[in-house]
XYZ file of C-alpha atoms in Angstrom:
684
model
C 11.403 37.855 -30.410
C 7.665 37.902 -30.582
C 5.882 34.772 -29.392
C 4.364 33.444 -32.696
C 8.254 33.694 -34.102
C 9.204 31.770 -30.783
C 6.464 28.780 -31.333
C 7.460 28.608 -34.864
C 11.046 28.694 -34.202
C 10.589 25.751 -31.377
C 8.481 23.685 -33.654
C 11.111 24.093 -36.319
C 13.810 22.977 -34.013
C 12.149 20.254 -32.429
C 11.111 18.555 -36.410
C 14.857 19.301 -37.288
C 16.217 17.765 -34.339
C 13.837 14.826 -34.817
C 15.410 14.079 -38.383
C 18.902 14.737 -37.453
C 18.332 12.002 -34.895
C 16.921 9.936 -37.608
C 20.101 10.420 -39.912
C 22.500 9.740 -36.945
C 21.030 6.530 -35.969
C 22.232 5.184 -39.392
C 25.655 5.478 -38.077
C 24.622 3.760 -34.565
C 24.135 0.593 -36.398
C 28.079 0.086 -36.354
C 28.368 0.689 -33.012
C 28.368 -1.853 -30.096
C 25.448 -1.138 -28.236
C 22.070 -2.442 -26.533
C 19.561 -0.190 -28.481
C 16.435 1.301 -27.294
C 14.171 -1.540 -25.909
C 12.426 -3.279 -28.872
C 8.481 -2.982 -28.852
C 8.502 -6.684 -29.886
C 9.522 -7.568 -26.256
C 6.282 -6.059 -25.126
C 3.617 -8.438 -26.363
C 0.210 -8.441 -25.540
C 0.444 -11.872 -23.910
C 2.980 -10.351 -21.595
C 1.193 -7.136 -20.810
C -1.832 -9.116 -19.782
C 0.284 -11.325 -17.659
C 1.609 -8.401 -15.642
C 1.068 -8.708 -11.905
C -0.779 -5.880 -10.472
C -1.124 -5.377 -6.547
C -3.344 -2.432 -6.094
C -6.662 -4.200 -6.893
C -6.628 -6.394 -3.762
C -3.415 -6.332 -2.460
C -2.121 -9.491 -3.667
C -0.553 -10.205 -6.645
C -3.061 -10.877 -9.444
C -2.948 -11.039 -13.576
C -4.222 -7.871 -15.191
C -6.215 -10.093 -17.662
C -8.010 -11.520 -14.392
C -8.510 -8.438 -12.426
C -12.531 -7.433 -11.887
C -11.646 -3.608 -11.736
C -10.934 -1.058 -14.305
C -7.106 -1.209 -13.918
C -4.574 0.470 -16.365
C -0.717 -0.092 -15.972
C 1.701 2.395 -17.177
C 5.371 0.851 -17.529
C 8.734 2.084 -17.080
C 9.200 1.748 -21.028
C 5.882 3.990 -21.353
C 7.497 6.750 -19.468
C 11.042 6.751 -20.961
C 9.580 6.302 -24.502
C 7.260 9.340 -24.311
C 9.653 11.665 -22.948
C 7.657 12.986 -20.321
C 8.818 15.614 -17.383
C 6.783 14.870 -14.615
C 4.770 12.344 -12.805
C 1.086 13.822 -13.611
C 1.854 14.233 -17.244
C 2.299 10.265 -17.986
C -1.186 9.786 -16.000
C -2.801 11.101 -19.255
C -2.238 7.871 -20.825
C -4.878 6.211 -18.520
C -8.483 6.311 -19.906
C -10.530 8.601 -17.222
C -7.489 10.452 -15.843
C -8.071 14.332 -16.170
C -4.460 16.198 -15.893
C -4.177 19.562 -16.569
C -1.475 22.089 -15.682
C -1.983 24.884 -12.917
C 1.252 26.519 -13.202
C 4.988 25.411 -13.787
C 5.017 22.851 -10.658
C 1.618 22.634 -9.887
C -1.094 20.087 -11.335
C -4.746 19.236 -11.258
C -5.334 15.320 -11.301
C -8.762 13.878 -10.859
C -10.401 10.413 -12.136
C -13.977 10.680 -13.232
C -14.257 14.335 -12.400
C -12.924 16.301 -9.393
C -9.810 17.709 -10.924
C -8.054 20.695 -9.176
C -5.305 21.075 -7.033
C -7.472 20.619 -4.021
C -9.006 17.424 -5.592
C -10.039 15.347 -2.459
C -11.665 12.199 -3.844
C -8.349 10.531 -5.378
C -5.990 7.957 -3.188
C -2.421 8.304 -4.482
C 0.101 5.650 -3.462
C 3.640 5.052 -3.183
C 4.382 1.521 -2.897
C 1.423 0.737 -1.183
C 1.743 4.016 1.148
C -0.835 6.830 1.175
C 0.720 10.408 0.385
C -2.410 12.230 0.616
C -2.446 15.150 3.096
C -4.775 15.128 6.020
C -5.109 18.860 5.947
C -7.430 18.912 2.780
C -7.566 14.775 1.847
C -5.998 15.379 -1.324
C -2.302 15.570 -3.058
C -0.137 18.464 -3.191
C 1.853 17.040 -6.276
C 4.597 19.808 -6.352
C 5.658 18.979 -2.908
C 6.188 14.940 -3.694
C 9.199 14.288 -5.887
C 9.284 10.571 -7.394
C 11.811 10.492 -9.619
C 10.840 9.048 -13.316
C 13.726 6.812 -13.336
C 13.046 5.239 -9.954
C 9.418 4.036 -11.099
C 8.952 0.693 -12.202
C 5.291 1.228 -13.202
C 1.984 2.990 -11.927
C -1.088 1.092 -11.351
C -4.461 3.162 -11.844
C -7.541 1.969 -10.523
C -10.831 3.976 -11.863
C -13.643 4.107 -9.800
C -14.197 3.468 -5.844
C -11.443 1.313 -3.859
C -12.430 1.830 -0.454
C -12.657 -1.490 0.503
C -9.375 -2.149 -0.285
C -7.595 1.251 0.412
C -9.899 3.167 2.744
C -11.282 6.461 3.124
C -10.867 9.026 0.619
C -10.583 6.319 -2.547
C -13.685 7.249 -3.841
C -12.996 8.313 -7.909
C -9.594 5.962 -8.058
C -6.535 4.929 -6.656
C -3.070 5.532 -8.346
C -0.106 3.146 -6.768
C 3.291 4.488 -8.043
C 5.416 1.305 -7.968
C 9.046 2.124 -7.665
C 12.212 0.002 -8.600
C 13.242 -2.639 -6.539
C 16.776 -2.535 -5.098
C 18.163 -5.035 -7.418
C 21.528 -2.986 -7.922
C 21.783 -1.455 -11.710
C 24.856 0.171 -11.153
C 25.432 3.743 -11.485
C 23.346 6.133 -14.008
C 23.011 10.005 -14.419
C 20.245 11.848 -16.397
C 20.347 15.478 -17.483
C 17.611 17.158 -18.688
C 17.402 20.897 -20.012
C 14.179 22.766 -21.597
C 14.015 25.636 -23.664
C 12.413 28.001 -20.928
C 15.457 27.424 -18.858
C 14.013 24.806 -16.810
C 17.022 21.806 -15.703
C 16.835 18.881 -13.950
C 19.840 16.182 -12.944
C 19.256 12.393 -11.537
C 21.557 10.525 -10.145
C 21.238 6.952 -9.345
C 23.380 4.111 -8.130
C 22.807 0.665 -6.788
C 24.509 -2.555 -5.730
C 23.720 -6.409 -5.254
C 24.849 -7.774 -1.862
C 27.685 -9.991 -1.937
C 25.533 -13.054 -0.877
C 23.092 -12.086 -3.284
C 20.342 -11.789 -0.790
C 19.276 -8.454 -1.508
C 20.540 -4.826 -2.383
C 20.857 -1.469 -1.968
C 19.421 1.259 -4.417
C 20.141 5.397 -4.000
C 18.779 8.089 -5.751
C 18.983 12.102 -5.891
C 17.755 14.585 -7.853
C 17.699 18.149 -8.498
C 15.547 20.322 -10.451
C 14.548 24.133 -11.502
C 11.184 24.833 -13.623
C 11.299 28.067 -15.306
C 8.300 30.611 -14.924
C 5.216 30.196 -17.352
C 3.293 33.075 -19.401
C 0.390 34.406 -17.406
C -2.905 34.848 -19.120
C -2.824 38.255 -18.889
C 0.733 38.730 -20.237
C 4.215 39.095 -18.820
C 5.990 36.254 -16.918
C 3.742 34.244 -14.430
C 5.041 34.493 -10.807
C 5.338 30.619 -10.735
C 8.920 29.558 -11.036
C 9.848 26.136 -8.953
C 12.662 24.627 -7.264
C 12.928 21.343 -5.836
C 15.371 18.480 -4.484
C 14.893 14.956 -3.234
C 17.233 12.033 -2.132
C 16.448 8.349 -1.164
C 17.882 5.132 -0.472
C 16.057 1.840 -0.336
C 17.774 -1.490 0.928
C 16.200 -4.669 0.617
C 17.559 -8.031 2.457
C 16.472 -11.532 2.643
C 16.802 -12.550 5.916
C 16.242 -16.248 5.546
C 14.431 -18.339 3.124
C 10.917 -17.358 4.495
C 11.657 -13.685 5.454
C 12.196 -10.187 3.547
C 12.868 -6.880 4.810
C 12.156 -3.594 2.525
C 13.363 -0.185 3.988
C 12.944 3.060 2.213
C 14.239 6.526 3.587
C 13.692 9.769 1.646
C 13.965 13.392 2.093
C 12.001 16.151 -0.331
C 12.254 19.677 -0.484
C 10.340 22.071 -2.520
C 9.758 26.159 -3.324
C 7.023 27.207 -5.488
C 6.298 30.662 -6.588
C 3.162 31.622 -6.717
C 0.488 34.339 -6.143
C -2.238 34.574 -4.051
C -5.869 36.432 -3.955
C -6.190 38.322 -0.342
C -9.623 39.595 0.551
C -9.401 42.999 2.303
C -12.191 44.832 3.532
C -11.019 48.192 1.956
C -11.134 49.143 -1.700
C -10.311 47.506 -4.128
C -11.713 44.624 -1.612
C -9.004 42.095 -2.937
C -5.475 42.221 -3.865
C -2.967 40.041 -5.869
C -0.067 39.173 -3.400
C 3.080 37.642 -4.725
C 4.153 34.600 -2.144
C 5.929 31.426 -2.119
C 5.314 27.718 -0.773
C 8.249 25.885 0.869
C 7.929 22.694 1.876
C 9.971 20.061 3.841
C 9.309 16.261 4.283
C 11.461 13.348 5.509
C 9.959 9.817 5.530
C 10.944 6.524 6.931
C 9.067 3.198 5.696
C 9.826 -0.315 6.024
C 7.927 -3.985 5.111
C 8.851 -7.050 6.851
C 7.199 -10.359 4.868
C 7.299 -13.510 6.458
C 6.282 -16.819 4.797
C 4.401 -18.993 7.040
C 3.662 -22.954 6.347
C 0.162 -23.729 4.607
C 0.254 -21.009 2.194
C 0.061 -18.483 4.749
C 2.157 -15.131 5.237
C 2.427 -12.032 7.189
C 3.300 -8.393 6.223
C 4.064 -5.765 8.658
C 4.251 -2.239 7.192
C 5.573 0.974 9.238
C 5.821 4.541 8.414
C 7.662 7.568 10.487
C 7.092 10.651 8.508
C 7.888 14.722 9.517
C 7.032 17.637 7.243
C 6.695 21.283 7.621
C 5.818 24.114 5.041
C 4.645 27.407 5.014
C 3.086 29.816 2.625
C 4.593 33.256 2.927
C 2.423 35.602 4.581
C -0.546 32.972 4.806
C 0.019 29.840 6.743
C 2.495 27.812 8.378
C 2.328 24.496 9.034
C 4.261 21.108 10.435
C 2.806 17.688 11.610
C 4.389 14.611 12.178
C 2.860 10.955 11.444
C 3.200 7.271 12.156
C 1.568 4.593 10.902
C 1.618 0.822 11.617
C -0.311 -1.932 9.766
C -0.449 -5.962 10.155
C -1.799 -7.869 7.023
C -1.823 -11.798 6.702
C -3.054 -13.396 3.463
C -3.875 -17.370 3.447
C -4.971 -19.454 0.611
C -6.265 -22.688 2.381
C -5.390 -26.045 0.279
C -8.136 -27.344 -2.212
C -10.655 -24.608 -1.140
C -10.359 -22.049 -3.751
C -10.140 -19.100 -1.404
C -7.484 -16.765 -0.985
C -8.281 -14.748 2.420
C -6.474 -11.703 3.291
C -7.177 -9.353 6.524
C -5.411 -7.134 8.620
C -5.964 -3.671 10.491
C -3.758 -0.388 11.370
C -3.082 2.450 13.649
C -2.338 5.780 12.233
C -1.368 8.629 14.580
C -1.097 12.345 13.333
C -0.246 15.457 15.038
C -0.029 18.665 13.459
C 0.184 22.376 14.093
C -1.276 24.947 11.744
C -1.306 28.573 11.887
C -2.877 31.082 9.539
C -1.110 34.362 8.932
C -3.561 35.649 6.365
C -7.286 35.383 5.534
C -8.279 33.270 8.538
C -7.554 30.835 11.371
C -7.201 27.463 12.601
C -9.206 26.523 15.748
C -7.619 24.659 17.285
C -4.051 25.454 16.102
C -2.675 21.996 17.268
C -4.417 18.656 17.080
C -3.381 14.866 17.825
C -5.387 12.648 15.583
C -5.728 8.749 16.159
C -7.416 6.580 13.176
C -7.606 2.790 12.829
C -8.820 0.337 10.260
C -9.762 -3.341 9.880
C -10.298 -4.844 6.447
C -11.019 -8.193 5.180
C -11.250 -9.728 1.525
C -11.729 -13.271 0.216
C -11.194 -13.862 -3.119
C -12.564 -17.222 -4.411
C -11.843 -19.057 -7.834
C -14.050 -22.001 -9.189
C -12.262 -25.256 -10.033
C -12.111 -24.519 -13.828
C -10.682 -21.250 -12.830
C -13.358 -19.562 -15.265
C -15.542 -17.813 -12.251
C -13.975 -15.487 -9.791
C -15.764 -13.817 -7.132
C -14.111 -11.242 -4.788
C -15.878 -9.903 -1.644
C -14.211 -7.181 0.463
C -14.989 -4.912 3.909
C -13.220 -2.164 5.074
C -13.883 -0.538 8.717
C -12.097 2.958 9.010
C -12.221 4.908 12.074
C -11.208 8.488 11.561
C -11.178 11.495 13.806
C -13.588 13.724 11.760
C -15.237 11.139 9.878
C -16.330 8.657 13.234
C -16.460 4.764 12.251
C -17.369 3.947 8.398
C -17.805 0.592 6.460
C -17.029 0.053 2.812
C -18.029 -3.132 1.322
C -17.393 -4.044 -2.426
C -18.234 -7.276 -4.472
C -16.934 -8.284 -7.826
C -17.288 -10.976 -10.304
C -15.635 -11.937 -13.249
C -16.153 -14.598 -15.878
C -13.971 -16.169 -18.782
C -16.284 -18.139 -21.008
C -14.695 -20.924 -23.189
C -12.750 -18.094 -24.952
C -9.583 -17.823 -22.682
C -8.969 -14.328 -23.899
C -12.606 -12.974 -22.766
C -13.025 -11.636 -19.429
C -16.396 -9.915 -18.508
C -16.671 -8.737 -14.916
C -18.985 -6.575 -12.878
C -18.851 -4.640 -9.353
C -20.713 -2.814 -7.141
C -18.929 -0.987 -4.248
C -19.441 1.838 -1.585
C -16.745 4.420 -0.706
C -16.555 7.430 1.437
C -14.810 10.527 1.695
C -14.497 11.835 5.512
C -13.932 15.462 6.145
C -10.338 16.972 6.438
C -8.566 19.149 9.072
C -9.230 22.255 7.311
C -12.825 21.743 6.790
C -13.390 20.960 10.229
C -11.026 23.934 11.888
C -10.278 26.574 9.189
C -11.760 29.927 9.185
C -10.645 31.012 5.640
C -12.023 34.454 3.909
C -13.064 33.615 0.471
C -14.549 36.306 -0.660
C -15.557 40.662 0.170
C -18.912 42.156 -0.704
C -18.376 45.645 -1.179
C -20.958 48.371 0.774
C -23.771 49.208 -0.998
C -24.629 45.537 -2.518
C -27.417 43.739 -1.040
C -28.305 46.903 1.168
C -25.105 46.198 3.573
C -23.623 49.471 4.899
C -20.123 47.968 5.715
C -18.063 45.682 3.555
C -19.378 42.311 4.393
C -16.319 39.557 4.357
C -17.471 36.089 3.378
C -16.094 33.189 5.387
C -15.971 29.425 4.534
C -15.871 27.887 7.973
C -17.061 24.636 9.742
C -20.078 26.322 11.388
C -22.431 24.697 8.535
C -21.413 21.222 9.502
C -19.271 18.336 8.359
C -20.387 15.985 5.744
C -18.989 12.306 5.353
C -19.455 12.085 1.496
C -20.330 8.954 0.051
C -20.594 7.059 -3.538
C -22.293 4.016 -4.641
C -20.858 2.552 -7.954
C -21.970 -0.033 -10.102
C -19.161 -0.954 -13.072
C -19.388 -3.556 -16.090
C -16.422 -4.443 -17.854
C -14.905 -6.595 -20.713
C -11.400 -7.256 -21.541
C -10.611 -9.011 -24.867
C -7.232 -9.997 -26.407
C -7.038 -11.355 -30.254
C -3.957 -13.174 -30.904
C -0.704 -11.281 -30.361
C -2.109 -8.225 -32.246
C -5.015 -6.437 -30.616
C -6.411 -5.978 -27.004
C -9.306 -4.114 -25.643
C -10.534 -2.889 -22.297
C -14.145 -1.512 -22.124
C -15.992 -0.295 -18.754
C -19.348 1.338 -18.375
C -19.776 3.243 -14.980
C -22.202 4.727 -12.804
C -21.320 6.845 -9.474
C -24.080 8.084 -7.188
C -22.916 10.533 -4.917
C -25.111 10.910 -1.386
C -24.563 13.276 -0.093
C -21.796 15.408 -2.021
C -19.700 17.802 -0.459
C -22.067 21.228 0.246
C -23.601 23.625 -2.415
C -23.392 27.768 -1.001
C -27.276 28.751 -0.299
C -26.695 32.075 1.073
C -24.885 33.785 4.206
C -25.445 33.394 7.622
C -26.329 36.223 10.039
C -23.557 38.733 9.937
C -21.440 39.928 12.934
C -19.911 43.132 13.485
C -16.038 43.391 13.548
C -14.055 46.647 14.288
C -10.811 45.353 12.945
C -8.751 45.904 10.888
C -11.630 48.325 10.285
C -15.273 48.276 10.466
C -16.561 45.642 8.739
C -19.290 42.564 8.781
C -18.167 38.732 9.100
C -20.411 36.553 7.720
C -20.443 32.780 7.396
C -20.919 30.797 3.994
C -24.342 28.752 4.623
C -23.909 25.333 2.715
C -26.021 22.268 2.356
C -25.095 18.975 1.036
C -25.990 18.136 -2.347
C -26.573 14.739 -4.439
C -24.714 13.990 -7.679
C -24.220 11.518 -10.585
C -21.544 10.686 -12.878
C -21.860 8.182 -15.981
C -19.645 6.983 -18.553
C -17.836 4.890 -21.030
C -13.894 4.250 -20.650
C -12.117 2.426 -23.536
C -8.498 1.782 -23.983
C -7.246 -0.305 -27.383
C -3.612 -1.717 -27.630
C -2.737 -2.553 -31.323
C 0.478 -4.062 -32.463
C 0.006 -4.501 -36.092
C 4.065 -4.909 -36.494
C 6.580 -6.025 -34.257
C 8.264 -2.511 -34.568
C 5.107 -0.347 -34.193
C 2.447 0.033 -31.447
C -0.672 1.995 -31.460
C -2.258 2.948 -28.072
C -5.803 4.481 -27.834
C -7.710 5.630 -24.524
C -10.940 7.430 -24.588
C -13.257 8.672 -21.741
C -16.823 9.736 -22.284
C -19.002 10.763 -19.313
C -21.802 12.726 -18.126
C -22.205 14.837 -14.914
C -25.869 15.579 -13.070
C -25.924 17.241 -9.878
C -29.319 17.419 -7.631
C -29.065 20.221 -4.821
C -30.809 19.729 -1.623
C -32.217 22.925 -1.520
C -32.589 25.700 -4.035
C -29.387 28.099 -4.264
C -26.416 28.630 -6.788
C -25.212 25.456 -6.964
C -22.193 24.347 -9.277
C -23.416 23.008 -12.886
C -21.197 19.733 -12.545
C -22.068 19.116 -16.269
C -20.075 22.448 -17.050
C -17.031 21.356 -14.956
C -16.510 17.917 -16.307
C -14.775 17.389 -19.584
C -17.324 15.195 -21.666
C -14.371 13.682 -23.585
C -10.800 12.728 -22.714
C -8.866 11.074 -25.766
C -5.438 10.082 -26.185
C -3.619 8.146 -29.354
C -0.227 7.192 -29.134
C 2.115 5.669 -31.823
C 5.246 4.040 -30.743
C 7.418 3.283 -33.583
C 10.971 1.410 -33.855
C 12.627 3.074 -37.015
C 15.894 1.226 -36.127
C 17.369 -1.037 -33.611
C 18.718 1.975 -32.029
C 16.023 4.832 -32.346
C 12.598 4.945 -31.335
C 9.749 7.464 -32.007
C 6.801 8.405 -29.851
C 3.500 10.362 -31.750
C 1.034 11.126 -28.962
C -1.854 13.173 -30.024
C -4.336 13.881 -26.900
C -7.754 15.729 -26.795
C -9.699 17.485 -23.768
C -13.411 18.807 -24.185
C -14.027 22.095 -22.960
C -14.714 22.676 -19.114
C -15.902 25.005 -16.744
C -14.465 26.947 -13.620
C -16.099 26.590 -10.227
C -14.066 29.589 -8.623
C -14.083 32.042 -11.791
C -17.068 30.569 -13.911
C -14.734 31.071 -16.883
C -14.968 28.249 -19.368
C -11.816 26.580 -21.121
C -12.094 25.897 -24.815
C -11.631 22.132 -26.057
C -7.946 21.349 -26.744
C -5.876 18.819 -29.168
C -2.233 19.060 -28.782
C 0.392 16.836 -30.215
C 3.665 15.478 -28.335
C 6.826 14.126 -30.090
C 9.765 12.229 -28.572
C 12.316 10.505 -30.011
C 14.855 8.118 -28.376
C 18.330 7.503 -29.454
C 20.754 4.638 -28.085
C 23.974 6.410 -29.262
C 26.087 3.562 -27.537
C 25.658 1.304 -24.702
C 25.950 3.393 -22.157
C 24.491 6.662 -23.632
C 21.213 7.664 -24.693
C 19.897 10.878 -26.016
C 16.152 11.763 -25.715
C 14.321 14.737 -27.562
C 10.715 15.837 -26.801
C 8.412 18.640 -28.166
C 5.018 19.018 -26.409
C 1.808 21.046 -26.891
C 2.490 21.281 -30.722
C -0.301 22.145 -32.911
C -2.645 24.365 -30.568
C -2.735 27.926 -29.876
C -1.542 28.880 -26.351
C -3.953 28.415 -23.847
C -5.230 27.887 -20.231
C -5.518 24.455 -19.284
C -7.312 25.020 -16.100
C -7.914 28.266 -14.202
C -6.935 28.339 -10.294
C -8.815 27.286 -7.434
C -10.435 30.167 -5.239
C -8.055 32.146 -3.703
C -5.095 32.034 -6.609
C -5.322 34.766 -9.022
C -3.069 34.220 -11.901
C -3.989 31.598 -14.684
C -1.179 30.564 -16.808
C -0.966 29.452 -20.545
C 0.317 26.424 -21.837
C 2.938 27.084 -24.793
C 4.737 24.562 -27.089
C 8.483 23.387 -25.788
C 11.343 21.664 -26.435
C 13.571 19.421 -24.231
C 16.644 17.727 -24.261
C 17.507 14.685 -22.496
C 21.157 12.667 -21.991
C 21.169 9.339 -19.915
C 24.374 7.640 -18.947
C 25.238 4.418 -17.223
C 28.622 4.267 -15.836
């Protein structure tokens, strides 16, 4: 079947299934069932009262937070029918999500979107999952089953005073469901490209009602994508994960929370290897294997006088390889102590603490470079403090924070912040502003890796031999820094309309490196005579300004409309003349999302989601990606009390195209095509 006919058949199947679901739901009225969760239960007042913990480590109402926070609920995940964690992040303003391959994603907040984005701190239950290898997140190696997520809290803008180094452009905190029982459940999902996923969950309350346990397991297979140049891309994915959570109330003042998880993934890919003979680079099929085991725990104890202590610990072991290119393994231990105190009658809530982190790794490059040294042991420490002051009438809130991080490659760095929020006579209006500073410290890869990124053929620029260009630490290391100013307003009108608006300005100085030429070449005889030259780079400066809006409208109890939009502009100010990246072209100037959720019947819900991403450039290939507007449709049908069926069609209404080009060193861009998926959920 031709691709065009395949796309039309997929679309026809999706529309037919949606109409069939609407007709079958009429029969479901006569069945005994809980139905889908009514939109009326999600009132705007309830949403504004949702307590978030990511902005200041302590629970506070969303309506009162002096930061651009967006919350994605468990109901949002279920209704949209998304297949992966990065997809649901598109609901939040300012979050740029692009599909790199079947299992790989590029996620950025206010810019810096790529597979190796390094200015975004990602947390699971407050625990950082970034990789010290490049200070970012490999999304394909982290499996958080969507059914296990309670909510996702997204903070745009710097949060270094709270979450430390690398929380430069934002923080994503994935909060999993508590161990509150929940019985047994299974979820099976099938997609028209051959992808399959099976998710099993079980839980139970303890007999004395002093806690409970919850376990989950998931296996999945993602089918290969279509390559830009035609044919099937070498990017199929297999992954599996299992986890256990145990919560126990030891006494009236003490609670223990333990979590254990194992993860395994295998991702097919194609690497672009630099060679010193014609054609001077070659596409090599490869695969990435990654295994991880994590054990974490939290012990909380409430003291007298409004004070509490929290001790958290983490042990993690992981190992991975990319066939023919790199092998890596690491061990991590982390311990943190935090105290919170609210003096009676003082209007202050004080939070302070500190932590230690030990990381040991061993990395060996098998292809285009080397790690020197191959093994490192790194010890980091941190201290943090925050004071949240509330006036007597509760209308004015000031939050001041300071964090000191000592890292192996970045030394000792301070990250301060100050935020003010004010509610005038109108209780439904909050005005706020903040100033902050955050840093990104160099990573292990930046410091110790010596990687070939290109080969210049002989005869160019007068060189008699091939010149292998190496990206290495010889240019020095830089601790990136951002100063940010944000102004925001949050307004609610009755129970029907809520608006959140943010103006921001980020000044980066210094910002990474700009290439300005090559260093002195050195002769190398193996594998054949060639010259090695290090890439000369200098720190740069940049500025990003923008506006972010989110609108939540409930015109009817059975109808909800959500809009999010982000408009931004990037400017770069190189420290020296050279071939610098044009930030304005790399950063999409618009990210728009419009979602409509409808309860067609008490048993049938429909989601219509339109997304628009403006054009973007590519730092690695210089290729432009055109603007893209797509439509997703999702229906969720409660067949009975224990069975729910979901059908989703995505990427409708747009030509098949690349969402983002791969990072330097990866040769195959894949296209995003329309797709259809069916999901069945059963509770036992």
